[in-house]
PDB file of C-alpha atoms and ligand atoms in Angstrom:
ATOM      1  CA  MET A 448      -5.405  13.240  25.585  1.00 98.00           C
ATOM      2  CA  GLN A 449      -6.432  12.243  29.083  1.00 98.00           C
ATOM      3  CA  ILE A 450      -5.136   8.955  30.413  1.00 98.00           C
ATOM      4  CA  ILE A 451      -7.656   7.462  32.819  1.00 98.00           C
ATOM      5  CA  THR A 452      -6.893   4.337  34.781  1.00 97.00           C
ATOM      6  CA  SER A 453      -9.903   3.993  37.058  1.00 96.00           C
ATOM      7  CA  ALA A 454     -13.503   3.216  36.184  1.00 94.00           C
ATOM      8  CA  GLU A 455     -14.849   5.882  38.542  1.00 95.00           C
ATOM      9  CA  SER A 456     -12.813   8.678  36.905  1.00 97.00           C
ATOM     10  CA  LEU A 457     -14.021   7.709  33.450  1.00 98.00           C
ATOM     11  CA  ALA A 458     -17.769   8.292  33.900  1.00 96.00           C
ATOM     12  CA  PRO A 459     -17.622  12.073  34.627  1.00 97.00           C
ATOM     13  CA  VAL A 460     -15.277  12.709  31.698  1.00 98.00           C
ATOM     14  CA  VAL A 461     -17.575  10.935  29.249  1.00 98.00           C
ATOM     15  CA  SER A 462     -20.681  12.603  30.770  1.00 97.00           C
ATOM     16  CA  ASN A 463     -19.032  15.993  30.406  1.00 98.00           C
ATOM     17  CA  ALA A 464     -18.402  15.352  26.692  1.00 98.00           C
ATOM     18  CA  ARG A 465     -22.051  14.378  26.282  1.00 97.00           C
ATOM     19  CA  GLN A 466     -23.268  17.467  28.134  1.00 97.00           C
ATOM     20  CA  HIS A 467     -21.344  19.474  25.539  1.00 98.00           C
ATOM     21  CA  GLY A 468     -23.390  17.751  22.831  1.00 98.00           C
ATOM     22  CA  LYS A 469     -20.615  15.431  21.705  1.00 98.00           C
ATOM     23  CA  SER A 470     -21.231  11.942  20.367  1.00 98.00           C
ATOM     24  CA  VAL A 471     -18.912   9.345  21.867  1.00 98.00           C
ATOM     25  CA  SER A 472     -17.171   6.515  20.099  1.00 98.00           C
ATOM     26  CA  PHE A 473     -15.215   3.695  21.641  1.00 99.00           C
ATOM     27  CA  VAL A 474     -12.379   1.510  20.349  1.00 99.00           C
ATOM     28  CA  PRO A 475     -11.615  -1.380  22.717  1.00 98.00           C
ATOM     29  CA  THR A 476      -8.120  -2.881  22.316  1.00 98.00           C
ATOM     30  CA  MET A 477      -5.586  -4.980  24.146  1.00 98.00           C
ATOM     31  CA  GLY A 478      -2.793  -2.555  23.192  1.00 98.00           C
ATOM     32  CA  ALA A 479       0.376  -3.307  21.192  1.00 97.00           C
ATOM     33  CA  LEU A 480      -1.203  -0.942  18.705  1.00 98.00           C
ATOM     34  CA  HIS A 481      -0.485  -1.204  14.986  1.00 98.00           C
ATOM     35  CA  ASP A 482      -1.849   0.529  11.888  1.00 98.00           C
ATOM     36  CA  GLY A 483      -4.929  -1.690  11.995  1.00 98.00           C
ATOM     37  CA  HIS A 484      -5.880  -0.245  15.387  1.00 98.00           C
ATOM     38  CA  MET A 485      -5.086   3.261  14.188  1.00 98.00           C
ATOM     39  CA  SER A 486      -7.518   2.775  11.286  1.00 98.00           C
ATOM     40  CA  LEU A 487     -10.229   2.023  13.865  1.00 98.00           C
ATOM     41  CA  VAL A 488      -9.356   5.294  15.595  1.00 98.00           C
ATOM     42  CA  ARG A 489      -9.683   7.166  12.273  1.00 98.00           C
ATOM     43  CA  ILE A 490     -13.132   5.649  11.702  1.00 98.00           C
ATOM     44  CA  ALA A 491     -14.119   6.567  15.269  1.00 98.00           C
ATOM     45  CA  HIS A 492     -13.084  10.177  14.610  1.00 98.00           C
ATOM     46  CA  GLU A 493     -15.024  10.267  11.329  1.00 98.00           C
ATOM     47  CA  GLN A 494     -18.196   9.053  13.032  1.00 98.00           C
ATOM     48  CA  SER A 495     -18.158  10.904  16.350  1.00 98.00           C
ATOM     49  CA  ASP A 496     -16.885  13.954  18.238  1.00 98.00           C
ATOM     50  CA  PHE A 497     -15.198  12.296  21.209  1.00 98.00           C
ATOM     51  CA  VAL A 498     -13.024   9.180  20.956  1.00 99.00           C
ATOM     52  CA  VAL A 499     -12.261   6.807  23.827  1.00 99.00           C
ATOM     53  CA  VAL A 500      -9.755   3.977  23.325  1.00 99.00           C
ATOM     54  CA  SER A 501      -9.273   1.292  25.955  1.00 99.00           C
ATOM     55  CA  ILE A 502      -6.187  -0.821  26.503  1.00 98.00           C
ATOM     56  CA  PHE A 503      -6.785  -3.838  28.674  1.00 98.00           C
ATOM     57  CA  VAL A 504      -5.255  -7.284  28.279  1.00 98.00           C
ATOM     58  CA  ASN A 505      -8.248  -9.319  29.348  1.00 98.00           C
ATOM     59  CA  PRO A 506      -7.257 -12.408  31.356  1.00 97.00           C
ATOM     60  CA  LEU A 507     -10.690 -13.973  30.834  1.00 98.00           C
ATOM     61  CA  GLN A 508     -10.238 -14.455  27.110  1.00 98.00           C
ATOM     62  CA  PHE A 509      -6.941 -16.365  27.293  1.00 97.00           C
ATOM     63  CA  GLY A 510      -6.868 -20.140  27.783  1.00 95.00           C
ATOM     64  CA  ALA A 511      -4.553 -21.785  30.307  1.00 93.00           C
ATOM     65  CA  ASN A 512      -1.949 -22.596  27.635  1.00 91.00           C
ATOM     66  CA  GLU A 513      -2.212 -19.304  25.795  1.00 95.00           C
ATOM     67  CA  ASP A 514      -0.037 -16.194  25.718  1.00 95.00           C
ATOM     68  CA  PHE A 515      -1.586 -14.019  28.456  1.00 97.00           C
ATOM     69  CA  GLU A 516       1.740 -13.529  30.259  1.00 96.00           C
ATOM     70  CA  GLU A 517       3.737 -12.936  27.059  1.00 95.00           C
ATOM     71  CA  TYR A 518       1.117 -10.762  25.349  1.00 96.00           C
ATOM     72  CA  PRO A 519       2.968  -7.564  24.332  1.00 96.00           C
ATOM     73  CA  ARG A 520       2.356  -4.684  26.732  1.00 97.00           C
ATOM     74  CA  THR A 521       3.600  -1.410  25.242  1.00 97.00           C
ATOM     75  CA  LEU A 522       1.530   1.203  27.075  1.00 98.00           C
ATOM     76  CA  GLN A 523       3.942   4.130  26.735  1.00 98.00           C
ATOM     77  CA  GLU A 524       4.367   3.648  22.982  1.00 98.00           C
ATOM     78  CA  ASP A 525       0.630   3.090  22.536  1.00 98.00           C
ATOM     79  CA  ALA A 526      -0.205   6.262  24.476  1.00 98.00           C
ATOM     80  CA  GLU A 527       2.098   8.274  22.197  1.00 98.00           C
ATOM     81  CA  LYS A 528       0.390   6.894  19.070  1.00 98.00           C
ATOM     82  CA  LEU A 529      -3.080   7.618  20.441  1.00 98.00           C
ATOM     83  CA  SER A 530      -2.164  11.105  21.544  1.00 98.00           C
ATOM     84  CA  ALA A 531      -0.740  11.859  18.075  1.00 98.00           C
ATOM     85  CA  ALA A 532      -4.039  10.604  16.633  1.00 98.00           C
ATOM     86  CA  ASN A 533      -5.979  13.112  18.778  1.00 98.00           C
ATOM     87  CA  VAL A 534      -7.738  10.508  20.854  1.00 99.00           C
ATOM     88  CA  ASP A 535      -9.630  12.209  23.690  1.00 98.00           C
ATOM     89  CA  VAL A 536      -9.338   9.526  26.347  1.00 98.00           C
ATOM     90  CA  LEU A 537      -7.082   6.529  26.778  1.00 98.00           C
ATOM     91  CA  PHE A 538      -8.769   4.270  29.297  1.00 98.00           C
ATOM     92  CA  ALA A 539      -6.202   1.828  30.695  1.00 98.00           C
ATOM     93  CA  PRO A 540      -7.909   0.235  33.676  1.00 97.00           C
ATOM     94  CA  ASP A 541      -6.578  -2.206  36.177  1.00 95.00           C
ATOM     95  CA  VAL A 542      -8.065  -5.672  36.426  1.00 96.00           C
ATOM     96  CA  LYS A 543      -9.779  -4.665  39.706  1.00 95.00           C
ATOM     97  CA  ASP A 544     -11.618  -1.851  37.929  1.00 95.00           C
ATOM     98  CA  VAL A 545     -12.818  -4.074  35.164  1.00 97.00           C
ATOM     99  CA  TYR A 546     -13.701  -6.994  37.403  1.00 97.00           C
ATOM    100  CA  PRO A 547     -14.434  -5.540  40.852  1.00 95.00           C
ATOM    101  CA  HIS A 548     -16.209  -8.753  41.852  1.00 93.00           C
ATOM    102  CA  GLY A 549     -13.471 -11.061  40.597  1.00 92.00           C
ATOM    103  CA  ASN A 550     -12.919 -12.621  37.214  1.00 88.00           C
ATOM    104  CA  GLN A 551     -16.363 -14.026  36.549  1.00 94.00           C
ATOM    105  CA  ILE A 552     -17.835 -14.862  33.182  1.00 96.00           C
ATOM    106  CA  THR A 553     -21.101 -12.960  32.765  1.00 96.00           C
ATOM    107  CA  GLN A 554     -21.680 -13.408  29.027  1.00 98.00           C
ATOM    108  CA  HIS A 555     -22.080 -16.599  27.064  1.00 98.00           C
ATOM    109  CA  ALA A 556     -21.389 -16.757  23.373  1.00 98.00           C
ATOM    110  CA  GLY A 557     -23.821 -19.626  22.666  1.00 97.00           C
ATOM    111  CA  SER A 558     -23.455 -22.135  19.856  1.00 98.00           C
ATOM    112  CA  VAL A 559     -21.555 -19.866  17.445  1.00 98.00           C
ATOM    113  CA  GLY A 560     -19.039 -19.310  20.234  1.00 98.00           C
ATOM    114  CA  GLU A 561     -18.170 -22.999  20.145  1.00 98.00           C
ATOM    115  CA  THR A 562     -17.236 -23.249  16.477  1.00 98.00           C
ATOM    116  CA  PHE A 563     -14.055 -22.274  14.591  1.00 98.00           C
ATOM    117  CA  GLU A 564     -12.046 -20.045  16.988  1.00 98.00           C
ATOM    118  CA  GLY A 565     -14.270 -21.098  19.869  1.00 98.00           C
ATOM    119  CA  LYS A 566     -13.625 -24.789  19.224  1.00 98.00           C
ATOM    120  CA  ILE A 567      -9.875 -24.295  19.278  1.00 97.00           C
ATOM    121  CA  ARG A 568      -9.978 -21.784  22.145  1.00 97.00           C
ATOM    122  CA  PRO A 569     -12.731 -23.022  24.493  1.00 97.00           C
ATOM    123  CA  GLY A 570     -14.136 -20.240  26.647  1.00 97.00           C
ATOM    124  CA  HIS A 571     -12.370 -17.514  24.658  1.00 98.00           C
ATOM    125  CA  PHE A 572     -15.527 -15.883  23.372  1.00 98.00           C
ATOM    126  CA  ASP A 573     -17.302 -15.951  26.745  1.00 98.00           C
ATOM    127  CA  GLY A 574     -14.298 -14.094  28.205  1.00 98.00           C
ATOM    128  CA  MET A 575     -14.149 -11.678  25.281  1.00 98.00           C
ATOM    129  CA  LEU A 576     -17.884 -10.863  25.456  1.00 98.00           C
ATOM    130  CA  THR A 577     -17.675 -10.466  29.238  1.00 98.00           C
ATOM    131  CA  VAL A 578     -15.014  -7.781  28.978  1.00 98.00           C
ATOM    132  CA  VAL A 579     -16.659  -6.035  26.026  1.00 98.00           C
ATOM    133  CA  ALA A 580     -19.989  -5.876  27.904  1.00 98.00           C
ATOM    134  CA  ARG A 581     -18.244  -4.492  30.982  1.00 98.00           C
ATOM    135  CA  LEU A 582     -16.361  -1.892  28.925  1.00 98.00           C
ATOM    136  CA  PHE A 583     -19.581  -0.875  27.149  1.00 98.00           C
ATOM    137  CA  ASP A 584     -21.182  -0.401  30.590  1.00 97.00           C
ATOM    138  CA  LEU A 585     -18.298   1.799  31.709  1.00 97.00           C
ATOM    139  CA  VAL A 586     -17.949   3.900  28.547  1.00 98.00           C
ATOM    140  CA  ARG A 587     -21.582   3.910  27.321  1.00 97.00           C
ATOM    141  CA  PRO A 588     -20.594   4.902  23.785  1.00 98.00           C
ATOM    142  CA  ASP A 589     -22.847   5.847  20.884  1.00 98.00           C
ATOM    143  CA  ILE A 590     -20.591   3.941  18.510  1.00 98.00           C
ATOM    144  CA  SER A 591     -18.079   1.157  19.025  1.00 98.00           C
ATOM    145  CA  VAL A 592     -15.539   0.146  16.396  1.00 98.00           C
ATOM    146  CA  PHE A 593     -14.017  -3.321  15.890  1.00 98.00           C
ATOM    147  CA  GLY A 594     -11.815  -4.791  13.169  1.00 98.00           C
ATOM    148  CA  ASN A 595     -13.317  -7.139  10.601  1.00 98.00           C
ATOM    149  CA  LYS A 596     -10.250  -9.378  10.960  1.00 98.00           C
ATOM    150  CA  ASP A 597     -11.751 -10.917  14.083  1.00 98.00           C
ATOM    151  CA  ALA A 598     -14.905 -11.756  12.163  1.00 98.00           C
ATOM    152  CA  GLN A 599     -16.347 -14.264  14.630  1.00 98.00           C
ATOM    153  CA  GLN A 600     -15.667 -11.862  17.510  1.00 98.00           C
ATOM    154  CA  LEU A 601     -17.469  -9.077  15.658  1.00 98.00           C
ATOM    155  CA  PHE A 602     -20.406 -11.360  14.816  1.00 98.00           C
ATOM    156  CA  LEU A 603     -20.772 -12.351  18.485  1.00 98.00           C
ATOM    157  CA  ILE A 604     -20.493  -8.754  19.723  1.00 98.00           C
ATOM    158  CA  ARG A 605     -23.242  -7.707  17.303  1.00 98.00           C
ATOM    159  CA  GLN A 606     -25.359 -10.637  18.449  1.00 98.00           C
ATOM    160  CA  MET A 607     -24.791  -9.717  22.121  1.00 98.00           C
ATOM    161  CA  VAL A 608     -25.787  -6.094  21.479  1.00 98.00           C
ATOM    162  CA  GLU A 609     -28.864  -7.123  19.468  1.00 98.00           C
ATOM    163  CA  ASN A 610     -29.972  -9.494  22.243  1.00 97.00           C
ATOM    164  CA  SER A 611     -29.217  -7.075  25.074  1.00 97.00           C
ATOM    165  CA  ASN A 612     -32.644  -5.461  25.209  1.00 96.00           C
ATOM    166  CA  HIS A 613     -31.108  -2.019  24.574  1.00 96.00           C
ATOM    167  CA  ARG A 614     -28.712  -2.293  27.520  1.00 98.00           C
ATOM    168  CA  TRP A 615     -26.422   0.104  25.634  1.00 98.00           C
ATOM    169  CA  ASN A 616     -29.292   2.151  24.165  1.00 96.00           C
ATOM    170  CA  ALA A 617     -28.955   2.566  20.427  1.00 95.00           C
ATOM    171  CA  MET A 618     -25.196   1.970  20.321  1.00 98.00           C
ATOM    172  CA  GLN A 619     -24.035   1.172  16.830  1.00 98.00           C
ATOM    173  CA  VAL A 620     -21.339  -1.460  16.240  1.00 98.00           C
ATOM    174  CA  VAL A 621     -19.099  -0.580  13.294  1.00 98.00           C
ATOM    175  CA  GLY A 622     -16.859  -3.116  11.539  1.00 98.00           C
ATOM    176  CA  ALA A 623     -13.644  -1.761  10.035  1.00 98.00           C
ATOM    177  CA  PRO A 624     -11.811  -3.135   6.963  1.00 98.00           C
ATOM    178  CA  ILE A 625      -8.779  -5.368   7.511  1.00 98.00           C
ATOM    179  CA  ILE A 626      -5.487  -3.511   7.215  1.00 98.00           C
ATOM    180  CA  ARG A 627      -2.692  -5.557   5.647  1.00 98.00           C
ATOM    181  CA  GLU A 628       1.086  -5.439   5.517  1.00 97.00           C
ATOM    182  CA  GLU A 629       2.546  -4.869   2.038  1.00 96.00           C
ATOM    183  CA  ASP A 630       2.944  -8.633   1.573  1.00 95.00           C
ATOM    184  CA  GLY A 631      -0.751  -9.221   2.348  1.00 97.00           C
ATOM    185  CA  LEU A 632      -0.423 -10.416   5.936  1.00 98.00           C
ATOM    186  CA  ALA A 633      -3.332  -9.078   7.994  1.00 98.00           C
ATOM    187  CA  MET A 634      -2.070  -6.779  10.744  1.00 98.00           C
ATOM    188  CA  SER A 635      -2.198  -8.281  14.214  1.00 97.00           C
ATOM    189  CA  SER A 636      -0.493  -7.596  17.516  1.00 95.00           C
ATOM    190  CA  ARG A 637       0.654 -11.211  17.423  1.00 95.00           C
ATOM    191  CA  ASN A 638       2.601 -10.707  14.153  1.00 97.00           C
ATOM    192  CA  ARG A 639       5.467  -9.450  16.284  1.00 95.00           C
ATOM    193  CA  TYR A 640       5.958 -13.008  17.585  1.00 96.00           C
ATOM    194  CA  LEU A 641       6.925 -14.192  14.064  1.00 97.00           C
ATOM    195  CA  SER A 642      10.552 -14.759  13.099  1.00 97.00           C
ATOM    196  CA  GLU A 643      11.633 -13.583   9.654  1.00 96.00           C
ATOM    197  CA  THR A 644      11.155 -17.077   8.203  1.00 97.00           C
ATOM    198  CA  GLU A 645       7.758 -17.483   9.859  1.00 97.00           C
ATOM    199  CA  ARG A 646       6.744 -14.072   8.617  1.00 96.00           C
ATOM    200  CA  GLU A 647       7.517 -15.180   5.061  1.00 96.00           C
ATOM    201  CA  LEU A 648       5.534 -18.398   5.558  1.00 97.00           C
ATOM    202  CA  ALA A 649       2.591 -16.508   7.038  1.00 97.00           C
ATOM    203  CA  GLN A 650       1.968 -14.840   3.663  1.00 97.00           C
ATOM    204  CA  ARG A 651       0.424 -18.154   2.569  1.00 97.00           C
ATOM    205  CA  ILE A 652      -2.675 -17.303   4.596  1.00 98.00           C
ATOM    206  CA  SER A 653      -3.687 -14.237   2.606  1.00 98.00           C
ATOM    207  CA  ARG A 654      -2.518 -15.916  -0.610  1.00 98.00           C
ATOM    208  CA  ALA A 655      -4.842 -18.832   0.112  1.00 98.00           C
ATOM    209  CA  LEU A 656      -7.757 -16.420   0.489  1.00 98.00           C
ATOM    210  CA  ARG A 657      -6.893 -14.703  -2.796  1.00 98.00           C
ATOM    211  CA  ALA A 658      -6.541 -18.046  -4.589  1.00 98.00           C
ATOM    212  CA  ALA A 659     -10.027 -19.055  -3.426  1.00 98.00           C
ATOM    213  CA  GLU A 660     -11.413 -15.698  -4.560  1.00 98.00           C
ATOM    214  CA  ALA A 661      -9.842 -16.062  -8.002  1.00 98.00           C
ATOM    215  CA  THR A 662     -11.119 -19.626  -8.509  1.00 97.00           C
ATOM    216  CA  GLN A 663     -14.270 -20.016 -10.548  1.00 92.00           C
ATOM    217  CA  GLY A 664     -16.577 -22.661  -9.197  1.00 90.00           C
ATOM    218  CA  ASP A 665     -18.538 -23.772  -6.187  1.00 92.00           C
ATOM    219  CA  ALA A 666     -17.638 -23.604  -2.515  1.00 94.00           C
ATOM    220  CA  GLU A 667     -15.742 -26.885  -2.648  1.00 95.00           C
ATOM    221  CA  ALA A 668     -13.550 -25.675  -5.521  1.00 96.00           C
ATOM    222  CA  ARG A 669     -12.809 -22.445  -3.626  1.00 97.00           C
ATOM    223  CA  LEU A 670     -11.871 -24.277  -0.438  1.00 97.00           C
ATOM    224  CA  THR A 671      -9.671 -26.707  -2.373  1.00 98.00           C
ATOM    225  CA  ALA A 672      -7.848 -23.780  -3.965  1.00 98.00           C
ATOM    226  CA  ALA A 673      -7.158 -22.298  -0.527  1.00 98.00           C
ATOM    227  CA  GLU A 674      -6.046 -25.660   0.881  1.00 98.00           C
ATOM    228  CA  GLN A 675      -3.689 -26.189  -2.038  1.00 98.00           C
ATOM    229  CA  VAL A 676      -1.898 -22.918  -1.300  1.00 98.00           C
ATOM    230  CA  MET A 677      -1.634 -23.840   2.367  1.00 97.00           C
ATOM    231  CA  ALA A 678      -0.241 -27.265   1.452  1.00 96.00           C
ATOM    232  CA  THR A 679       2.762 -25.616  -0.233  1.00 96.00           C
ATOM    233  CA  ALA A 680       4.054 -24.730   3.241  1.00 94.00           C
ATOM    234  CA  PRO A 681       3.528 -27.708   5.559  1.00 91.00           C
ATOM    235  CA  ALA A 682       5.203 -25.704   8.352  1.00 93.00           C
ATOM    236  CA  VAL A 683       2.082 -23.542   8.390  1.00 96.00           C
ATOM    237  CA  ARG A 684      -0.499 -25.728  10.139  1.00 96.00           C
ATOM    238  CA  LEU A 685      -3.988 -25.077   8.855  1.00 97.00           C
ATOM    239  CA  ASP A 686      -6.562 -25.101  11.674  1.00 98.00           C
ATOM    240  CA  TYR A 687      -9.548 -24.461   9.431  1.00 98.00           C
ATOM    241  CA  VAL A 688     -10.665 -22.852   6.224  1.00 98.00           C
ATOM    242  CA  ALA A 689     -14.406 -22.443   5.690  1.00 98.00           C
ATOM    243  CA  LEU A 690     -16.960 -20.479   3.758  1.00 98.00           C
ATOM    244  CA  ILE A 691     -19.570 -19.148   6.094  1.00 98.00           C
ATOM    245  CA  ASN A 692     -22.803 -17.251   5.764  1.00 98.00           C
ATOM    246  CA  PRO A 693     -22.102 -13.836   7.352  1.00 98.00           C
ATOM    247  CA  ALA A 694     -25.697 -13.663   8.621  1.00 97.00           C
ATOM    248  CA  THR A 695     -25.384 -16.854  10.716  1.00 98.00           C
ATOM    249  CA  PHE A 696     -21.655 -17.566  10.941  1.00 98.00           C
ATOM    250  CA  GLU A 697     -22.465 -21.120   9.868  1.00 98.00           C
ATOM    251  CA  PRO A 698     -21.015 -22.887   6.824  1.00 98.00           C
ATOM    252  CA  ILE A 699     -22.890 -21.950   3.692  1.00 97.00           C
ATOM    253  CA  GLU A 700     -25.390 -24.483   2.448  1.00 94.00           C
ATOM    254  CA  ALA A 701     -25.540 -25.990  -1.047  1.00 91.00           C
ATOM    255  CA  GLY A 702     -27.022 -23.497  -3.481  1.00 91.00           C
ATOM    256  CA  PHE A 703     -25.937 -20.440  -1.466  1.00 94.00           C
ATOM    257  CA  VAL A 704     -25.680 -17.377  -3.670  1.00 94.00           C
ATOM    258  CA  GLY A 705     -24.340 -14.047  -2.538  1.00 95.00           C
ATOM    259  CA  ARG A 706     -21.422 -12.823  -0.467  1.00 96.00           C
ATOM    260  CA  ALA A 707     -19.900 -15.447   1.777  1.00 97.00           C
ATOM    261  CA  LEU A 708     -17.061 -14.976   4.218  1.00 98.00           C
ATOM    262  CA  LEU A 709     -14.023 -17.123   3.669  1.00 98.00           C
ATOM    263  CA  ILE A 710     -12.392 -17.587   7.073  1.00 98.00           C
ATOM    264  CA  ILE A 711      -9.042 -19.149   7.783  1.00 98.00           C
ATOM    265  CA  ALA A 712      -6.856 -19.851  10.805  1.00 98.00           C
ATOM    266  CA  ALA A 713      -3.374 -21.325  10.876  1.00 98.00           C
ATOM    267  CA  GLN A 714      -0.519 -21.845  13.247  1.00 97.00           C
ATOM    268  CA  VAL A 715       2.886 -20.540  12.192  1.00 97.00           C
ATOM    269  CA  GLY A 716       5.492 -21.707  14.680  1.00 95.00           C
ATOM    270  CA  GLY A 717       3.874 -20.942  18.028  1.00 93.00           C
ATOM    271  CA  THR A 718       1.657 -18.165  16.672  1.00 96.00           C
ATOM    272  CA  ARG A 719      -1.994 -18.554  15.661  1.00 95.00           C
ATOM    273  CA  LEU A 720      -3.110 -16.241  12.897  1.00 98.00           C
ATOM    274  CA  ILE A 721      -6.588 -15.627  11.531  1.00 98.00           C
ATOM    275  CA  ASP A 722      -7.780 -13.846   8.429  1.00 98.00           C
ATOM    276  CA  ASN A 723     -10.844 -13.626   6.187  1.00 98.00           C
ATOM    277  CA  LEU A 724     -12.128 -12.322   2.884  1.00 98.00           C
ATOM    278  CA  SER A 725     -15.632 -11.607   1.679  1.00 98.00           C
ATOM    279  CA  ILE A 726     -16.190 -13.324  -1.662  1.00 97.00           C
ATOM    280  CA  SER A 727     -19.072 -13.659  -4.102  1.00 95.00           C
ATOM    281  CA  ILE A 728     -20.440 -17.158  -4.618  1.00 92.00           C
TER     282      ILE A 728
HETATM  283  O1  PAF B1211      -9.926  -7.699  19.672  1.00 55.65           O
HETATM  284  C1  PAF B1211      -9.397  -7.446  20.764  1.00 55.65           C
HETATM  285  O2  PAF B1211      -8.355  -6.805  20.843  1.00 55.65           O
HETATM  286  C2  PAF B1211     -10.062  -7.961  22.033  1.00 55.65           C
HETATM  287  O3  PAF B1211     -10.648  -9.201  21.837  1.00 55.65           O
HETATM  288  C3  PAF B1211     -11.058  -6.965  22.643  1.00 55.65           C
HETATM  289  C4  PAF B1211     -12.249  -6.741  21.726  1.00 55.65           C
HETATM  290  C5  PAF B1211     -10.375  -5.646  22.923  1.00 55.65           C
HETATM  291  C6  PAF B1211     -11.601  -7.512  23.971  1.00 55.65           C
HETATM  292  O4  PAF B1211     -10.590  -7.746  24.885  1.00 55.65           O
END
């Protein structure tokens, strides 16, 4: 595995792979890699010949009171995991390579970027899309792979690519299934912030999703079932639980039939956790 830290060294390596007829896939991450990330790498390998993974903790997607400084940075450990997974290139750029003209927002997430996660974390999605667009420009992959756990992020990335007038040619955006701990907790780099007690409490989130799935009835009955599970642990502060239409990322309307996405976010101690489940309505 090659470790590349500058934008200008990346381009010839990727071009060389292409000249050898290889298709290129890309897995953008912020590091602190867990099995969820490694599942994205496996999907990238299945769908392409040459796999690039980036590790960059993007300052633009953190709010002023968020955990940018504390965000786990475990580059050495991450590099070992990626090398063992036969990744071709680890791209770990410096902030100056990613933002040579300073930290400027160049992408706007629009109205969907202001709901749910975007309402609680203003500006987060503009910062996230800005870095993803920049990384796509640098890597120019055929395929990019993102986890379904960050459902709103994935929706907005797909929307950006669709509206980009083929800026990244025919790049395909692949969503990967959520990988869970044995107790159901969705894997996240932020899970490492949880104490043992918080970790136990955090299970309520996936249990709430399962309770809603198992409930017969309309959207309201499903949401009530989820809220009831969350209410059994008042220390877990529910930010939102909603049933959204995956095609619009807006709450489903009365009479909706089909697969809806049940999304949830909660605060456990100082840690915000998100999760989701696709359910039939
Ligand atoms: O999901 C993440 O880890 C980040 O939001 C991403 C897509 C790597 C952009 O910084």
